[in-house]
Amino acid sequence: MKEQMFGFGCMRLPILEKGRPETFDYDKIESLFDAFLARGFRYFDTAYTYHGYECEKAVRRTLVERHKREEFELATKMPLRDFKDAEDLEAIFEEQLTNCGVDYFDYYLMHNMGLNVYEKCRQYDVFHFVKKKKEAGKILHTGMSFHDTPELLEKILEEYGDCLDFVQLQINYVDMDQPNVRGRECLAVANRFGKPVTVMEPCKGGTLVNIPEEAEQLMKAYAPDASAASWAFRYAASQPGVARVLSGMNSMEQVQDNCDTFSSFVPLNAEEEEIIRKVTEIINANTAVPCTACAYCTHDCPKNIAIPQYFALYNSIMRTTGSFSSQVGYYFNLVHAGHGKASDCIKCGQCEKACPQHLPIRELLEKVTVKFESGGFFPTRAKK
Ligand code: SF4
Ligand code: SF4
């Protein structure tokens, strides 16, 4: 049972060249997948769009072609922004089976459901498309990953609940009450409709692995050997109605630590919950931009602005009291690698339509511009 609670998220697999998500480090991926399976876990979560649309093929090569079908469970997702019409739904689904090298998917989700794609999904009835695939034996469990308001979740579950076996939600201790996520309320809606929840972003894109020192000390004082990540996973898995927690892992240390957490899983006790509450306050006071580095915003940016990287650098600067020349150096490197500067933003708004965190990206890039491009930090010979 405990082994079913933990899944391997494939959105951030190891790559060989930074900035080129399709350059998979196949040897390393194989060793991570094998170690995960050897510990008794079996759930892998990919998507059509991950790693520049190449992830499903990488999963085929590193997992499907190397292990018996009954040894693992595979989840993938229909890209709701990408499909054009009903015919395209069918074509993409068939392509996904080929990409993954399987005859059926154990779990199949509508990817990144939100208000921006909901009408389109109704128009082409994606909900019944996946339901029919399940009836045909091509999908064992249907679901959706959801990044919008509890009100919309409720509306969808009222209207299409019979097409959905589970929902995938962003649940982590800093986002439970954040107005742009409202994790607690979304979870309550899923519970009310009796839909088991798979958790995505339990560590908020890695943010909860490297937490401020003050917060880390609180955790270490209580449990010296427990990693910050283990606290985040246990928090997510302790919530009512949560059936599974996903983690994107790209090192053996992470795989072993996370497998340890779930092999001997125990829910948080009251004292630990109080520590998490204090840690949340510290982290929120130290996070200027709550970006999860999913990179969805970058796909259609006409200026190729490295939005998540700039936000990570901005957060890093806002946390430091000393010199931030190294962050400026990284910023400079990204621009010279071909990315637009924050000030190159033409405010078209494409990025904000795609952001699952609903961040005011254009406004935030103005702040990045002030930090990185004023005060004589930015080299004048930069191209863009
Ligand atoms: S608003 Fe700016 S950052 Fe966003 S997609 Fe347009 S140019 Fe890129
Ligand atoms: S700004 Fe939004 S879409 Fe872009 S990486 Fe951050 S969370 Fe993802």
XYZ file of C-alpha atoms and ligand atoms in Angstrom:
400
model
C 0.000 0.000 0.000
C 2.706 2.475 0.964
C 4.497 1.743 -2.307
C 1.400 2.843 -4.222
C 1.543 6.248 -2.522
C 4.620 7.467 -4.327
C 5.149 8.154 -8.028
C 8.109 9.192 -10.186
C 7.375 12.484 -11.955
C 9.201 12.793 -15.283
C 8.944 16.542 -15.902
C 12.517 17.216 -14.791
C 14.555 14.157 -15.752
C 18.363 14.417 -15.841
C 19.672 16.079 -19.004
C 23.144 16.509 -20.456
C 22.966 20.125 -21.611
C 21.429 22.851 -19.503
C 18.643 24.628 -21.361
C 18.170 21.729 -23.815
C 15.503 19.515 -22.227
C 15.646 16.927 -25.012
C 19.290 15.982 -24.274
C 18.409 13.166 -21.891
C 21.062 11.534 -19.771
C 19.715 8.069 -20.591
C 22.185 6.110 -18.433
C 21.356 8.167 -15.389
C 17.603 7.984 -16.008
C 17.821 4.196 -16.308
C 19.689 3.907 -13.034
C 17.161 6.149 -11.233
C 14.172 4.273 -12.650
C 15.729 0.909 -11.795
C 16.481 1.994 -8.231
C 12.924 3.247 -7.818
C 11.492 -0.055 -9.081
C 13.915 -2.054 -6.953
C 12.496 -0.333 -3.863
C 9.026 -1.636 -4.756
C 7.568 1.522 -6.336
C 5.978 1.395 -9.780
C 4.129 4.587 -10.809
C 5.647 6.847 -13.514
C 4.055 10.119 -14.580
C 4.937 11.685 -17.929
C 3.147 13.967 -20.428
C 3.051 14.662 -24.145
C 4.633 18.080 -23.671
C 7.379 17.372 -21.127
C 10.995 17.874 -22.149
C 10.166 19.614 -25.420
C 7.634 16.905 -26.430
C 10.305 14.175 -26.167
C 9.675 12.783 -22.691
C 7.266 9.983 -23.638
C 9.855 8.571 -26.047
C 12.547 8.772 -23.383
C 10.289 6.888 -20.962
C 9.738 4.241 -23.598
C 13.472 3.773 -24.052
C 14.463 3.831 -20.388
C 11.474 2.132 -18.780
C 9.042 0.429 -21.154
C 11.620 -1.305 -23.322
C 13.614 -2.483 -20.301
C 10.925 -3.756 -17.952
C 7.921 -6.041 -18.191
C 4.627 -4.189 -18.606
C 3.231 -5.549 -15.342
C 6.214 -4.196 -13.384
C 5.227 -0.543 -13.767
C 2.229 1.753 -14.085
C 2.337 4.552 -16.621
C 0.489 7.855 -16.554
C 0.518 10.409 -19.354
C -1.580 13.395 -20.363
C -3.529 14.933 -23.233
C -2.163 18.424 -23.964
C -5.281 20.567 -23.707
C -3.641 23.664 -25.141
C -2.224 21.849 -28.158
C -5.024 19.762 -29.657
C -6.950 21.448 -32.480
C -10.149 19.432 -32.861
C -11.733 16.021 -32.263
C -9.644 14.367 -34.976
C -6.518 15.750 -33.418
C -7.454 14.257 -30.041
C -7.518 10.841 -31.645
C -4.256 11.442 -33.513
C -2.428 12.637 -30.406
C -3.703 9.721 -28.338
C -2.491 7.202 -30.924
C 0.836 9.012 -31.151
C 1.183 8.789 -27.371
C 0.658 5.024 -27.388
C 3.403 4.772 -30.012
C 5.679 7.228 -28.214
C 5.379 5.236 -25.007
C 5.432 1.823 -26.685
C 2.386 0.548 -24.800
C -1.082 -0.812 -25.687
C -2.827 1.004 -22.861
C -2.189 3.631 -20.197
C -2.726 2.815 -16.543
C -3.579 6.447 -15.872
C -4.490 9.128 -18.402
C -5.048 12.769 -17.546
C -6.310 15.873 -19.232
C -3.296 18.105 -18.755
C -3.407 21.443 -16.984
C -7.163 21.958 -16.895
C -8.191 25.516 -16.184
C -10.559 28.244 -17.255
C -8.415 29.086 -20.303
C -9.054 25.663 -21.889
C -12.312 24.605 -20.292
C -14.636 25.880 -23.036
C -12.483 24.232 -25.685
C -12.616 20.962 -23.734
C -16.381 21.176 -23.570
C -16.656 22.029 -27.255
C -14.678 18.947 -28.298
C -15.921 16.889 -25.332
C -12.515 15.751 -24.190
C -14.118 14.375 -21.043
C -16.116 11.764 -22.927
C -13.212 11.161 -25.273
C -11.150 9.833 -22.353
C -14.142 8.012 -20.890
C -14.659 6.154 -24.172
C -10.968 5.247 -24.291
C -11.376 3.754 -20.846
C -14.409 1.767 -21.994
C -12.312 0.503 -24.906
C -9.607 -0.702 -22.495
C -6.993 1.829 -23.631
C -7.028 3.642 -20.284
C -7.475 2.056 -16.870
C -8.003 5.231 -14.812
C -9.021 8.688 -16.076
C -8.154 11.984 -14.451
C -7.124 15.581 -14.932
C -4.349 17.727 -13.604
C -5.952 20.903 -12.392
C -4.588 24.407 -11.821
C -7.477 26.726 -11.230
C -10.036 27.778 -8.658
C -12.042 25.483 -6.371
C -15.161 26.985 -7.941
C -14.151 25.745 -11.395
C -13.140 22.358 -9.979
C -16.562 22.023 -8.437
C -18.283 22.970 -11.701
C -16.266 20.407 -13.672
C -16.854 17.642 -11.158
C -20.586 18.385 -11.118
C -20.754 18.338 -14.895
C -18.215 15.663 -15.800
C -17.508 13.788 -12.567
C -18.556 10.505 -14.173
C -15.643 10.857 -16.650
C -13.018 11.293 -13.933
C -11.651 8.660 -11.555
C -9.153 10.987 -9.869
C -7.775 14.512 -9.892
C -4.202 15.741 -9.711
C -3.736 18.859 -7.586
C -0.917 21.112 -6.471
C -0.688 20.396 -2.768
C 2.220 21.574 -0.666
C 2.450 23.279 2.662
C 3.183 26.771 1.367
C 0.407 26.759 -1.240
C -2.472 25.491 0.849
C -3.796 28.978 1.527
C -2.079 31.002 -1.202
C -4.738 32.954 -3.125
C -3.226 31.965 -6.494
C -3.410 28.216 -5.692
C -5.977 27.630 -2.894
C -4.799 24.064 -2.386
C -6.835 23.452 0.754
C -10.099 24.457 -0.898
C -9.402 22.444 -4.067
C -8.599 19.420 -1.944
C -11.864 19.850 -0.021
C -13.818 19.911 -3.302
C -12.117 16.728 -4.532
C -12.864 15.067 -1.172
C -16.478 16.116 -1.326
C -16.862 14.464 -4.724
C -15.026 11.360 -3.529
C -12.210 11.739 -6.069
C -8.839 10.420 -4.891
C -6.101 13.025 -5.242
C -2.686 12.630 -6.778
C -0.383 15.388 -5.581
C 1.881 17.319 -7.938
C 4.484 19.857 -6.855
C 4.687 18.604 -3.234
C 8.084 20.360 -3.025
C 6.940 23.298 -5.174
C 9.440 22.754 -7.948
C 12.263 22.108 -5.464
C 11.630 25.296 -3.491
C 10.857 23.284 -0.355
C 14.101 21.334 -0.602
C 16.328 24.386 -0.165
C 14.532 26.352 2.482
C 15.802 29.336 4.506
C 18.249 28.358 7.243
C 15.971 29.550 10.020
C 13.246 27.191 8.788
C 15.644 24.305 8.319
C 16.868 24.706 11.894
C 13.326 24.256 13.205
C 13.045 20.961 11.350
C 16.522 19.777 12.346
C 15.895 20.563 16.023
C 12.955 18.160 15.966
C 14.313 15.463 13.614
C 18.058 15.891 12.923
C 18.221 13.245 10.191
C 15.072 14.104 8.250
C 15.544 16.067 5.022
C 13.454 19.134 4.215
C 12.042 17.158 1.271
C 10.820 14.377 3.560
C 8.837 16.912 5.584
C 7.211 18.219 2.396
C 6.288 14.722 1.171
C 4.918 13.644 4.515
C 2.855 16.822 4.698
C 1.315 16.202 1.255
C 0.685 12.502 1.889
C -0.919 13.244 5.271
C -3.749 15.288 3.754
C -7.238 13.770 3.598
C -8.099 12.028 0.344
C -4.534 11.991 -0.974
C -3.845 8.674 -2.672
C -0.490 9.381 -4.249
C 2.332 11.924 -4.218
C 4.592 12.555 -7.209
C 8.178 13.693 -7.146
C 10.421 14.722 -10.031
C 13.782 13.222 -9.113
C 17.093 13.630 -10.867
C 19.656 12.219 -8.454
C 20.134 8.873 -6.707
C 20.209 10.615 -3.321
C 16.741 12.018 -3.970
C 15.392 8.648 -5.113
C 16.706 6.844 -2.032
C 15.682 9.555 0.426
C 12.175 9.805 -1.019
C 11.758 6.028 -1.192
C 12.815 5.877 2.478
C 10.125 8.426 3.321
C 7.381 6.424 1.670
C 8.615 2.949 2.606
C 8.175 3.828 6.252
C 5.510 6.484 5.824
C 3.889 7.912 8.928
C 1.544 10.918 8.834
C 2.616 14.134 10.531
C 1.741 14.434 14.205
C 0.384 17.607 15.834
C 3.827 18.821 16.888
C 5.195 18.369 13.376
C 2.226 20.199 11.898
C 2.992 23.147 14.146
C 6.605 23.149 12.924
C 5.340 23.149 9.334
C 3.113 26.114 10.132
C 6.103 28.114 11.416
C 8.257 27.023 8.474
C 5.537 28.184 6.072
C 5.554 31.638 7.628
C 9.326 31.886 7.275
C 9.316 30.712 3.655
C 6.482 33.013 2.630
C 8.321 35.952 4.163
C 11.374 35.005 2.075
C 9.814 34.234 -1.326
C 9.344 37.165 -3.625
C 7.966 35.201 -6.632
C 6.154 31.881 -6.001
C 7.222 30.340 -9.334
C 7.494 26.535 -9.570
C 9.842 26.585 -12.608
C 7.443 24.488 -14.708
C 8.399 26.592 -17.795
C 4.920 26.450 -19.336
C 5.136 30.230 -19.749
C 8.134 30.045 -22.042
C 6.618 27.974 -24.888
C 4.979 30.875 -26.723
C 7.105 33.787 -25.581
C 8.051 35.701 -28.749
C 11.152 37.120 -27.056
C 12.397 33.799 -25.636
C 12.638 35.290 -22.168
C 13.997 32.844 -19.577
C 11.137 33.606 -17.191
C 11.592 30.830 -14.574
C 15.340 31.269 -14.443
C 15.005 35.040 -14.003
C 12.460 34.541 -11.219
C 14.754 32.050 -9.466
C 17.597 34.551 -9.647
C 15.333 37.322 -8.419
C 14.222 35.187 -5.450
C 17.819 34.387 -4.699
C 18.732 38.084 -4.672
C 15.783 38.966 -2.476
C 16.946 36.388 0.091
C 20.527 37.569 0.254
C 21.842 40.454 2.249
C 25.304 40.404 0.707
C 26.663 40.865 -2.810
C 24.621 39.410 -5.641
C 27.205 39.556 -8.389
C 26.948 35.810 -9.040
C 23.200 36.086 -9.769
C 23.904 38.988 -12.131
C 26.536 36.814 -13.809
C 23.976 34.025 -14.367
C 21.532 36.536 -15.764
C 24.170 37.815 -18.152
C 24.971 34.241 -19.273
C 21.328 33.497 -20.053
C 21.036 36.595 -22.200
C 24.197 35.722 -24.087
C 22.880 32.196 -24.614
C 20.096 33.788 -26.697
C 17.347 34.611 -24.213
C 15.624 37.970 -24.205
C 16.258 40.255 -21.262
C 13.431 40.944 -18.824
C 13.162 44.420 -20.350
C 12.596 42.904 -23.823
C 9.116 41.831 -22.751
C 6.537 43.299 -25.169
C 3.682 42.613 -22.710
C 1.769 40.373 -25.106
C 0.505 38.313 -22.148
C 1.002 34.853 -23.740
C 2.986 33.700 -20.735
C 0.314 34.644 -18.209
C -2.316 32.603 -20.056
C -0.120 29.524 -19.603
C 1.020 30.041 -16.002
C -0.632 27.488 -13.698
C 0.303 29.668 -10.717
C -1.518 32.682 -12.205
C 1.470 34.929 -11.658
C 1.479 38.519 -12.982
C 4.560 37.730 -15.059
C 4.705 41.026 -16.955
C 4.630 43.047 -13.755
C 7.179 40.767 -12.094
C 9.536 41.069 -15.061
C 9.544 44.811 -14.494
C 10.893 44.152 -11.007
C 13.491 41.784 -12.447
C 14.487 44.535 -14.887
C 15.021 47.019 -12.087
C 17.174 44.565 -10.105
C 19.284 43.220 -12.942
C 19.423 45.892 -15.596
C 19.834 49.082 -13.621
C 22.564 50.246 -11.338
C 25.263 49.524 -13.885
C 25.204 45.769 -13.189
C 24.230 44.762 -16.678
C 27.057 44.814 -19.237
C 26.342 47.350 -21.955
C 27.571 45.067 -24.758
C 24.747 42.548 -24.262
C 23.038 41.804 -27.600
C 19.333 42.111 -26.790
S 4.347 39.149 -22.007
Fe 6.566 39.294 -22.206
S 7.384 37.511 -21.158
Fe 5.207 37.139 -21.543
S 5.160 36.027 -23.497
Fe 4.915 38.192 -23.990
S 7.005 38.911 -24.360
Fe 7.192 36.935 -23.324
S 6.099 31.852 -14.157
Fe 4.377 30.389 -13.995
S 4.428 29.181 -15.895
Fe 6.380 30.245 -15.721
S 7.736 28.772 -14.780
Fe 6.892 30.044 -13.132
S 5.084 28.956 -12.426
Fe 5.636 28.028 -14.399
